[in-house]
mmCIF file of C-alpha atoms (C1' of nucleotides) in Angstrom:
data_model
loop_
_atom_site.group_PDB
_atom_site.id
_atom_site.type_symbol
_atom_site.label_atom_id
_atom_site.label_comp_id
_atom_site.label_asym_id
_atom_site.label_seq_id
_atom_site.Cartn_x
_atom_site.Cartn_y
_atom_site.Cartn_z
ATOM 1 C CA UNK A 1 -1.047 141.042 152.792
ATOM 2 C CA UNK A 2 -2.703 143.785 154.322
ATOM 3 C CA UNK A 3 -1.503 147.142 155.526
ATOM 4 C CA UNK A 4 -0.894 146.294 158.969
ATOM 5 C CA UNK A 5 0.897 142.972 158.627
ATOM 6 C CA UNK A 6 3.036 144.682 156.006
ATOM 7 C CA UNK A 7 4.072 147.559 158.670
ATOM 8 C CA UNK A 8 5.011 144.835 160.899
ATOM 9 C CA UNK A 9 7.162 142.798 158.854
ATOM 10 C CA UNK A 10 9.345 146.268 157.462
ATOM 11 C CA UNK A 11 9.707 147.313 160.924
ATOM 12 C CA UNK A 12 10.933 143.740 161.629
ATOM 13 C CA UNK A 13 13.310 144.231 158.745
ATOM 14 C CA UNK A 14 14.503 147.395 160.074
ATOM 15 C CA UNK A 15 14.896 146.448 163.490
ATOM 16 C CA UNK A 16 17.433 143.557 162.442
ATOM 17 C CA UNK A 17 19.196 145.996 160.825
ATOM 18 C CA UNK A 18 19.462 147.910 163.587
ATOM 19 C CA UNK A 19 17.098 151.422 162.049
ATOM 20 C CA UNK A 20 13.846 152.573 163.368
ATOM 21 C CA UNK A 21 10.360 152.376 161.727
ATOM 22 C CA UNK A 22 10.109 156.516 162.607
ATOM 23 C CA UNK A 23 6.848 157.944 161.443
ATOM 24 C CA UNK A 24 8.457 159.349 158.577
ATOM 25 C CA UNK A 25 9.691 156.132 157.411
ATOM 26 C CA UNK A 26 5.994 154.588 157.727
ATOM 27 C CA UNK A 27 4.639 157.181 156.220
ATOM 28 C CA UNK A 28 6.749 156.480 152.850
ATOM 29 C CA UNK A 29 6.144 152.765 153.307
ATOM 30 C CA UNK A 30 2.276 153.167 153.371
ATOM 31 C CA UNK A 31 1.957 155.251 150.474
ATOM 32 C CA UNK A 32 3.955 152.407 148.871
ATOM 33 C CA UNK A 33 1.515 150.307 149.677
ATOM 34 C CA UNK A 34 -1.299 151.974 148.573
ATOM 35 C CA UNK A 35 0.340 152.823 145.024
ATOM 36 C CA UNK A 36 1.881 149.335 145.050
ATOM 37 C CA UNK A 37 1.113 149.275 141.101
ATOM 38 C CA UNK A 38 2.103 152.966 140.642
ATOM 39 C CA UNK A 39 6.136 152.858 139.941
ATOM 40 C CA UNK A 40 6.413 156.146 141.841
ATOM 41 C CA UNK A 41 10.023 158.294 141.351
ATOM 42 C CA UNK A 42 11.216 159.889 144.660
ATOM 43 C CA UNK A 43 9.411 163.139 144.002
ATOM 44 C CA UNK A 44 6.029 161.735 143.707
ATOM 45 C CA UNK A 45 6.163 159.987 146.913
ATOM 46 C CA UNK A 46 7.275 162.741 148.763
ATOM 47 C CA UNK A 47 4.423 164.672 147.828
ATOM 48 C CA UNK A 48 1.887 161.865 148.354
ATOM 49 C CA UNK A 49 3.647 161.090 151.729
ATOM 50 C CA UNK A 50 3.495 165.065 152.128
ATOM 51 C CA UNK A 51 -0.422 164.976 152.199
ATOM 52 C CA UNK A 52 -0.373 163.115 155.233
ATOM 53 C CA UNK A 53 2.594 164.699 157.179
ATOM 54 C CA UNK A 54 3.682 168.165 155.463
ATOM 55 C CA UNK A 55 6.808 168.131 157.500
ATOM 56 C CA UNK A 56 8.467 165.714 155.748
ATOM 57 C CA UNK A 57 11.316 166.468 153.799
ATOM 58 C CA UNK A 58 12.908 165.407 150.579
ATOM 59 C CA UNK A 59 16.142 164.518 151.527
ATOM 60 C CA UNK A 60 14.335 162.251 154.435
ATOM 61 C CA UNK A 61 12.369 160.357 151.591
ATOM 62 C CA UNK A 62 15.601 159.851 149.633
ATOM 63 C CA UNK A 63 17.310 158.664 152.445
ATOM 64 C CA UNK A 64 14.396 156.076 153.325
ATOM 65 C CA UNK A 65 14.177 154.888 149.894
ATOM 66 C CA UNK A 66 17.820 153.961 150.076
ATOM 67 C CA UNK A 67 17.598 152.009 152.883
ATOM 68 C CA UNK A 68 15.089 150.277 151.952
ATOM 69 C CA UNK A 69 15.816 149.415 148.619
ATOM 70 C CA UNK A 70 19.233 148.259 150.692
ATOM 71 C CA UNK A 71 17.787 146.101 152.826
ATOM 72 C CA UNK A 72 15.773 144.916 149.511
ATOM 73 C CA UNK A 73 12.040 145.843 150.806
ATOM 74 C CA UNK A 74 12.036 147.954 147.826
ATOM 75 C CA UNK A 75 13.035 146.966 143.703
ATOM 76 C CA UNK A 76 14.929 150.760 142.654
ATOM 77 C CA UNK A 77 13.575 150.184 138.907
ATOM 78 C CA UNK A 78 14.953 152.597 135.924
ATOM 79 C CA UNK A 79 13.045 153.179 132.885
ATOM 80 C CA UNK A 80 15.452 154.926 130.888
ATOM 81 C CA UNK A 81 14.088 158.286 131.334
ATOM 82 C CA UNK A 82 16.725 159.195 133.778
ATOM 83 C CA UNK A 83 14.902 159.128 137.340
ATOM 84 C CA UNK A 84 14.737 156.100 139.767
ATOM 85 C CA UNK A 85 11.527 154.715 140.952
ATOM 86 C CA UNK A 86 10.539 152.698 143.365
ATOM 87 C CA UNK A 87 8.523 149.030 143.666
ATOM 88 C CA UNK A 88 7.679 147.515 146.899
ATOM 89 C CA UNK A 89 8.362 143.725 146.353
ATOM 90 C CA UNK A 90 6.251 141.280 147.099
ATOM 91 C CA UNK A 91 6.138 138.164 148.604
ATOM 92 C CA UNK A 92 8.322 135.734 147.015
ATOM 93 C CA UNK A 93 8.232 137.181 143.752
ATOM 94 C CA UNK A 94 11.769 136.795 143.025
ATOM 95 C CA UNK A 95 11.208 136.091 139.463
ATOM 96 C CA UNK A 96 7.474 136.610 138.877
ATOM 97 C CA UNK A 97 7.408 140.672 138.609
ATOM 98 C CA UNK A 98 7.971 142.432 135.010
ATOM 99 C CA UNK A 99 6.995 145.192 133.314
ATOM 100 C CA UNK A 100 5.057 146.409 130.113
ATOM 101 C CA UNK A 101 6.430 150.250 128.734
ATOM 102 C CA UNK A 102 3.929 150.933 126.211
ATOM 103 C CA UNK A 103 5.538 153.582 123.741
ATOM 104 C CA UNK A 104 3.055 155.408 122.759
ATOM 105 C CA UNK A 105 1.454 156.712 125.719
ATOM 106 C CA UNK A 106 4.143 155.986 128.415
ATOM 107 C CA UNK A 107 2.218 153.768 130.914
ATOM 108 C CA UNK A 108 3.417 151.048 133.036
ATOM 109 C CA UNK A 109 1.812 148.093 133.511
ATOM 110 C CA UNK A 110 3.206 145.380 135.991
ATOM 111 C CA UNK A 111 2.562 141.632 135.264
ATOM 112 C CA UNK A 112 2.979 138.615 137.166
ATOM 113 C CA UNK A 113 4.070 135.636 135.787
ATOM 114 C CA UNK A 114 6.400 132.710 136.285
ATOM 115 C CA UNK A 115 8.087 133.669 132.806
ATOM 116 C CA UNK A 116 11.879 133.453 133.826
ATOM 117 C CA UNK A 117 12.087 130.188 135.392
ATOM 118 C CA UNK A 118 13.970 128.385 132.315
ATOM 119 C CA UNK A 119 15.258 131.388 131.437
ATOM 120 C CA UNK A 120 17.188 131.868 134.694
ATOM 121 C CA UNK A 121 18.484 128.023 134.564
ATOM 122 C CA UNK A 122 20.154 128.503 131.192
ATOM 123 C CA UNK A 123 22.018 131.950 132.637
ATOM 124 C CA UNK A 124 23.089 129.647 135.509
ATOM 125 C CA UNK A 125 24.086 126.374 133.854
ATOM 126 C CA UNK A 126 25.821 128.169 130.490
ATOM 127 C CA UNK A 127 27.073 131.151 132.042
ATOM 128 C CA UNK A 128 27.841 130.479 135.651
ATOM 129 C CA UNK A 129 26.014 133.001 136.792
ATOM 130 C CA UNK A 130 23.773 132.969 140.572
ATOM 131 C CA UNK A 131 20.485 134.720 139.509
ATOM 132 C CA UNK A 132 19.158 136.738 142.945
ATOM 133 C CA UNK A 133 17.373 139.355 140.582
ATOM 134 C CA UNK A 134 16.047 140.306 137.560
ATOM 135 C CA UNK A 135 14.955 143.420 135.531
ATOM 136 C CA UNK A 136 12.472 142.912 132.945
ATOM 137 C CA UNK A 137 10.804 145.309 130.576
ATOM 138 C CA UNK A 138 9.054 144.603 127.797
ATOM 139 C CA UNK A 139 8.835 148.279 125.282
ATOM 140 C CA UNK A 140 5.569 148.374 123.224
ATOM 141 C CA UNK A 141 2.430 148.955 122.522
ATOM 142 C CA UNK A 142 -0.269 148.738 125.039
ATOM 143 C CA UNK A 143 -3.696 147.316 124.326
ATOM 144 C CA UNK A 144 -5.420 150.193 125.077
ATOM 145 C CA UNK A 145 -2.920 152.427 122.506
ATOM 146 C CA UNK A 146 -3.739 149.637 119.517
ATOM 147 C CA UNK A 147 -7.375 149.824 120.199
ATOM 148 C CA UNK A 148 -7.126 154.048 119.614
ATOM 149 C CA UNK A 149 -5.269 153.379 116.230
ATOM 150 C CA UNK A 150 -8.180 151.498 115.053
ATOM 151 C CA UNK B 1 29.657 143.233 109.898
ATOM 152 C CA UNK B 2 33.139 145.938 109.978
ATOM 153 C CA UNK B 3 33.101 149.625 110.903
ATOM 154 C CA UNK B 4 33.279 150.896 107.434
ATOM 155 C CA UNK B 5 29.888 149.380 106.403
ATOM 156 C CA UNK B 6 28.372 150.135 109.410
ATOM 157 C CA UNK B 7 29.142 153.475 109.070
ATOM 158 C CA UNK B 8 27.609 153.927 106.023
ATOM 159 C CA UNK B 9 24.496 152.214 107.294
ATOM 160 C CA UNK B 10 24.310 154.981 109.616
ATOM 161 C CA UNK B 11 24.869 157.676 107.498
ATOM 162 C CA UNK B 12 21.859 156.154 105.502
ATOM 163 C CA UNK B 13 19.547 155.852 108.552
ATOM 164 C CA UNK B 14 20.712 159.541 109.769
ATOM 165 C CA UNK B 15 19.845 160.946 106.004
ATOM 166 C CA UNK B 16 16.611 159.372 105.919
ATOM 167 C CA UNK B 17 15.921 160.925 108.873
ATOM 168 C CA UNK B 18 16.934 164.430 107.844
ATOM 169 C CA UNK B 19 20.302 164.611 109.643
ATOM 170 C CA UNK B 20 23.844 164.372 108.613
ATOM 171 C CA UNK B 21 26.813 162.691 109.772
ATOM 172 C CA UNK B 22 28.972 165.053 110.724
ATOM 173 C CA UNK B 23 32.867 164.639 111.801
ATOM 174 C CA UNK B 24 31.676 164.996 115.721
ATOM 175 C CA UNK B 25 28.690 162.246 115.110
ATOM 176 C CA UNK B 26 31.004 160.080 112.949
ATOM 177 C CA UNK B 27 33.391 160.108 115.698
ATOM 178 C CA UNK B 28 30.911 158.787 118.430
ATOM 179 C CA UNK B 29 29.426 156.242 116.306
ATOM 180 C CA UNK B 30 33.045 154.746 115.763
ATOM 181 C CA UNK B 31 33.534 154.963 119.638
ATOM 182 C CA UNK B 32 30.950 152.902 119.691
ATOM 183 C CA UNK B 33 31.615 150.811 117.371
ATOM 184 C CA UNK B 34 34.925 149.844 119.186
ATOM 185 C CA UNK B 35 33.410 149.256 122.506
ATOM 186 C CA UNK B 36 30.396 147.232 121.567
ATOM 187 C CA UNK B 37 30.888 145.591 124.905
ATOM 188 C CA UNK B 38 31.513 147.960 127.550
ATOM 189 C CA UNK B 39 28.035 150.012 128.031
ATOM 190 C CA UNK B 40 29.426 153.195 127.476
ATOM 191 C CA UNK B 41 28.155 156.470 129.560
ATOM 192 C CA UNK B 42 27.849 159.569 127.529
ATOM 193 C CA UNK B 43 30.801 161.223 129.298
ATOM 194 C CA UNK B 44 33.052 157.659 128.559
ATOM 195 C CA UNK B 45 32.279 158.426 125.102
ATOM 196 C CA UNK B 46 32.835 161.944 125.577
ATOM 197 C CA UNK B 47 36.664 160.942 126.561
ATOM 198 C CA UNK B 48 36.932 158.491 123.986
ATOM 199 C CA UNK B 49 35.723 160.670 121.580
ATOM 200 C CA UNK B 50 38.366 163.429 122.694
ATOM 201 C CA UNK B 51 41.157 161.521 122.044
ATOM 202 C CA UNK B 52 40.909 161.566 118.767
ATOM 203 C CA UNK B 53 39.306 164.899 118.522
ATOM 204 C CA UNK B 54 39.834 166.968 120.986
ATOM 205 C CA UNK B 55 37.228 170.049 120.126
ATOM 206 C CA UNK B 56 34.480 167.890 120.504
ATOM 207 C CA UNK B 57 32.053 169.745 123.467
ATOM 208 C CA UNK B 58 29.879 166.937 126.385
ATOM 209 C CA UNK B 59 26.912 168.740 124.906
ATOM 210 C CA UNK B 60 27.170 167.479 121.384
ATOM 211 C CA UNK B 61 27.726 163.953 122.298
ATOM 212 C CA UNK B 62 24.783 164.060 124.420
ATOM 213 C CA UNK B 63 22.929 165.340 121.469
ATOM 214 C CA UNK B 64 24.258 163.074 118.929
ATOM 215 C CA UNK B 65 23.070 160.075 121.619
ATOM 216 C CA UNK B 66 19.696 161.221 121.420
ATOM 217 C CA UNK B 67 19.331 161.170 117.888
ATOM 218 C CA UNK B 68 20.946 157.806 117.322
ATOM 219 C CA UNK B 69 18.485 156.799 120.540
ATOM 220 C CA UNK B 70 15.265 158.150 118.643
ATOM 221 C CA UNK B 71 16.537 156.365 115.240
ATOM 222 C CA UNK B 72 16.984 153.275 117.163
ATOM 223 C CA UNK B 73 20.253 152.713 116.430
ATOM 224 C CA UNK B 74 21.775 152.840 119.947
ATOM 225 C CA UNK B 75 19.970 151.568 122.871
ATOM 226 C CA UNK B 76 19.809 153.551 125.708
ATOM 227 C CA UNK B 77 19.565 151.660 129.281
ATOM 228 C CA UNK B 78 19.976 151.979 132.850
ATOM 229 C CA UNK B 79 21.074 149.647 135.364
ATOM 230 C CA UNK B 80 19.774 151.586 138.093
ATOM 231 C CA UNK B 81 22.810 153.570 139.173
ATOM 232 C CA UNK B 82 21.541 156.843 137.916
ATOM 233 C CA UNK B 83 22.872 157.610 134.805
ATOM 234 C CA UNK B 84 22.491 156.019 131.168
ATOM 235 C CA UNK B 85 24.341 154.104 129.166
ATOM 236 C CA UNK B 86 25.060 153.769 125.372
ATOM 237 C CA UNK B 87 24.824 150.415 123.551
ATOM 238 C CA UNK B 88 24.777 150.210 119.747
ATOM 239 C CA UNK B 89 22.117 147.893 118.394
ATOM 240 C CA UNK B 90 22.595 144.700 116.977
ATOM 241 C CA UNK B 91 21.256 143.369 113.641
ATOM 242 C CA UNK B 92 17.870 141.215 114.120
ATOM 243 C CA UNK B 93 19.100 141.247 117.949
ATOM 244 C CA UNK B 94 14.909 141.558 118.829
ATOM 245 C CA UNK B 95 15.116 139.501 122.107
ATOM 246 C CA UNK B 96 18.887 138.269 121.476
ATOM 247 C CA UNK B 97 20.581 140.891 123.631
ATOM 248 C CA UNK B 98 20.692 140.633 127.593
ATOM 249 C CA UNK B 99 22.529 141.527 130.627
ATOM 250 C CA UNK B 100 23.880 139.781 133.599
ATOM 251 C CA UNK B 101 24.620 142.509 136.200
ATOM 252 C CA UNK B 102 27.308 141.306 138.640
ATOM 253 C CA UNK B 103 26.385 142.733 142.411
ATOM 254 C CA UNK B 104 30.120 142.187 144.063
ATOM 255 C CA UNK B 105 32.120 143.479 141.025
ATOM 256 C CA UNK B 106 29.657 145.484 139.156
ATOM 257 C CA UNK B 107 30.699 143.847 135.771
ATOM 258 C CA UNK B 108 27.717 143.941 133.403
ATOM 259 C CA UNK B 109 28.522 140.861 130.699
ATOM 260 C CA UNK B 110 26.542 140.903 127.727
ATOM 261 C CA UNK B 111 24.898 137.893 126.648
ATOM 262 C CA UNK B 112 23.084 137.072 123.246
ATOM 263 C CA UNK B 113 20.529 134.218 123.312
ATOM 264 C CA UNK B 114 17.287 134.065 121.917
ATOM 265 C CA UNK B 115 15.416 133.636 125.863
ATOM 266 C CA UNK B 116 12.250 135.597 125.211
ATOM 267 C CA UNK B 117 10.851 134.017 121.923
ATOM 268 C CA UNK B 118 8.629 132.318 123.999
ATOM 269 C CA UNK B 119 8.127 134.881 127.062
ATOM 270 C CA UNK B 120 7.260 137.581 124.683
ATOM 271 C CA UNK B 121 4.594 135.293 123.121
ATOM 272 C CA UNK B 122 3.025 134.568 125.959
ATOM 273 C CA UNK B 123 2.988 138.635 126.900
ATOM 274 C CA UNK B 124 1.575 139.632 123.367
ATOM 275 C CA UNK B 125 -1.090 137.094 123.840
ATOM 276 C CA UNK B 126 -2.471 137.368 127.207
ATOM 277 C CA UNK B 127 -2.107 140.865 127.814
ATOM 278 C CA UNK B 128 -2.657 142.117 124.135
ATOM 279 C CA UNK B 129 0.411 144.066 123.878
ATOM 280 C CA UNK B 130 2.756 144.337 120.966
ATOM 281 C CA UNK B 131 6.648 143.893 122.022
ATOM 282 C CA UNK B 132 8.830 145.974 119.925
ATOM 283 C CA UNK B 133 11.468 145.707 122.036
ATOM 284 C CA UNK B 134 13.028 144.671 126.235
ATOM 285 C CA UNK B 135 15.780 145.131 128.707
ATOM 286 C CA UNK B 136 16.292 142.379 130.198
ATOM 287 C CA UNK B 137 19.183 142.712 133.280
ATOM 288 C CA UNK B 138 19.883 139.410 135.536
ATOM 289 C CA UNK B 139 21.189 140.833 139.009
ATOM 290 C CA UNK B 140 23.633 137.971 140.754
ATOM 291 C CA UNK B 141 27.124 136.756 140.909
ATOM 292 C CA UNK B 142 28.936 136.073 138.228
ATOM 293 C CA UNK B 143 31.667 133.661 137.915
ATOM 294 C CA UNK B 144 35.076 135.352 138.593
ATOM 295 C CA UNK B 145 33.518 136.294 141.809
ATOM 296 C CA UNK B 146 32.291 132.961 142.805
ATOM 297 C CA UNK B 147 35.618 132.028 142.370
ATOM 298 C CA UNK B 148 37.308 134.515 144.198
ATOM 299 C CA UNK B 149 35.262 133.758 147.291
ATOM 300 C CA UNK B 150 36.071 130.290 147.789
ATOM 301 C "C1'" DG C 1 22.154 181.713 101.440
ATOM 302 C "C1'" DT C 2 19.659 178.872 104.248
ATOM 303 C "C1'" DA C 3 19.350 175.667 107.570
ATOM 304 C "C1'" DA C 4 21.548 172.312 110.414
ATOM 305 C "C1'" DT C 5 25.117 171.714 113.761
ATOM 306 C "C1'" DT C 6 28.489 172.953 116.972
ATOM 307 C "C1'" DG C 7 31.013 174.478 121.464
ATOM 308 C "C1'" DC C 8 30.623 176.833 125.406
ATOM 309 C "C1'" DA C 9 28.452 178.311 129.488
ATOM 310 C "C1'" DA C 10 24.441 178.656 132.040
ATOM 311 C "C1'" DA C 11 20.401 176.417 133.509
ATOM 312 C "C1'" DT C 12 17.794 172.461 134.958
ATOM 313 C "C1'" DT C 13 16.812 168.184 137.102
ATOM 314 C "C1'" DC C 14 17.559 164.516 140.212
ATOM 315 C "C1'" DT C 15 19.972 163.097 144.155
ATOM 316 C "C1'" DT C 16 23.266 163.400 148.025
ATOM 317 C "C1'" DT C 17 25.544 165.657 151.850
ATOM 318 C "C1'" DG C 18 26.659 168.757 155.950
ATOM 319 C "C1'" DC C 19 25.024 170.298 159.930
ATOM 320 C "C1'" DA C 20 22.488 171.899 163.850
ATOM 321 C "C1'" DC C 21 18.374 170.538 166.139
ATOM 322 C "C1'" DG C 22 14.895 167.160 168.161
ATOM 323 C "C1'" DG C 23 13.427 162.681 169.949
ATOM 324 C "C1'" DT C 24 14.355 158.380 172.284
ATOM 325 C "C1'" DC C 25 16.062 154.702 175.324
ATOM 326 C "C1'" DG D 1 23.561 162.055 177.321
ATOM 327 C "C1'" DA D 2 24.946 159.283 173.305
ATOM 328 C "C1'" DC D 3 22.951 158.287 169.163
ATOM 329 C "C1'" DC D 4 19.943 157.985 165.510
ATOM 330 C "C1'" DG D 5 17.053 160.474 162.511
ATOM 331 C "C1'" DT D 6 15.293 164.771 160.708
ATOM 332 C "C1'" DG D 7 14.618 169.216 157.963
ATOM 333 C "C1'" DC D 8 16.707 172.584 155.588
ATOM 334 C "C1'" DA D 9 19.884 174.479 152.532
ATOM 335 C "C1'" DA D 10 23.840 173.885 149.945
ATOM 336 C "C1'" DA D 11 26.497 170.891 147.051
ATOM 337 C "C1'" DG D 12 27.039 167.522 143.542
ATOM 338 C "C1'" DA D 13 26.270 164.824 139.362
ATOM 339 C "C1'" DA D 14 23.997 164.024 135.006
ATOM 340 C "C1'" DT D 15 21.770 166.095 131.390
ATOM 341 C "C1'" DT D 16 19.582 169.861 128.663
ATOM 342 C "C1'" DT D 17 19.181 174.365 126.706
ATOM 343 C "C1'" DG D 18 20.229 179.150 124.753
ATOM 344 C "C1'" DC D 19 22.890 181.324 121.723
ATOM 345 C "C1'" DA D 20 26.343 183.135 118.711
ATOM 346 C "C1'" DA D 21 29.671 181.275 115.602
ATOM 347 C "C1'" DT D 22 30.638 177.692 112.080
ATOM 348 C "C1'" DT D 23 29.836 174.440 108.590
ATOM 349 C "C1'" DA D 24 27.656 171.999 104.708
ATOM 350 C "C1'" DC D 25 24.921 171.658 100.732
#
DNA sequence: GTAATTGCAAATTCTTTGCACGGTC
DNA sequence: GACCGTGCAAAGAATTTGCAATTAC
């Protein structure tokens, strides 16, 4: 989906929730979009979204972040070293989006794969338990961290 | 396996490692111990902790949580509320140990399975990275409060 | 005795809140 | 002009650090 479409539909979202798309708020949804693989903590995208609008304030990109990650146009996404980040969601990827930690040299990589399907029906079926989400991390070692060992 | 042999298993790992178990990191490990269920945060096991010894300082339990952390011996995870909990490992629990995350109560139930044999195979093969370890967290509704709604 | 460990308080980091001001319908 | 949203600064919460005193081998 491109940029444009994507502007639409949040400000849709917003709308029916009764908030404004303000320029701020665009501003923090398009550098989302352009770092959609990035896993960017608060900080980071207030000075990316600073770049573009230098008025912007911390507190304001907080405050977006919350709201969107409340009206779930955003995945809030911990990686145990004690700051949130931040993952635009995609479409329909309720149980296609995971993560690869690689130990060694801390990067992120996102995958997508239908991996959880089964996975999901057991935790339903045995546990009686309605699945709307999932976090999924997988802590290792990265290709490009094995390939240095060599 | 009981608290007395478990203890001593840790004493092991912490020697090996060039620390000792003192009174203070003794007393955390056995707070853990107790609560293998309940996701302890550091300043939970801070109060537990005091109970039973009451000169213990925040500062030391955080400290003795990062070395059990590093020596893999606790996990330490996040469910995205913004701050970390405590949860002692499991023996052979690889890809046993998950989380279902309840969104109307906030209950976090732990559940052992083996899910990921399968997933993680699939994530070692086609993306060439070695899986030491995951958090896995389901986000949904869990039974009592299915219940309770109808 | 040497080195690790502790408790306390201060510092740091991440995030939230209070409030007066600005923009919008 | 009511109301939502903002920037700034202050407050708050979670965690870490500095340091002198204590403990263990």
């Amino acid at each position: 989906m491109n940029t444009v479409l994507a502007l639409q539909k949040t400000k849709k979202q917003l709308h029916d929730s009764g908030f404004k798309l303000t320029p701020q708020r665009e501003s923090v949804v398009i550098v989302l979009l352009e770092n959609e693989k990035d896993h960017l903590s608060a900080e980071e995208i207030y000075f990316l979204v600073k770049k573009k609008s230098p008025e912007i304030g911390l507190a304001t990109v907080y405050r977006t972040l919350e709201i969107l990650t409340d009206l779930h146009i955003v995945n809030k996404v911990s990686f145990d070293d004690g700051l949130a980040r931040y993952d635009l969601r995609k479409e329909g990827a309720a149980h296609f989006h995971h993560h690869l930690l690689c130990l060694e040299c801390g990067n992120i990589e996102e995958i997508e794969e239908d991996l959880l399907g089964e996975v999901e029906q057991v935790v339903e079926s045995r546990y009686h338990f309605i699945v709307k989400d999932h976090r999924l991390t997988f802590h290792g070692i990265c290709s490009d961290c094995q390939n240095k060992k060599q």
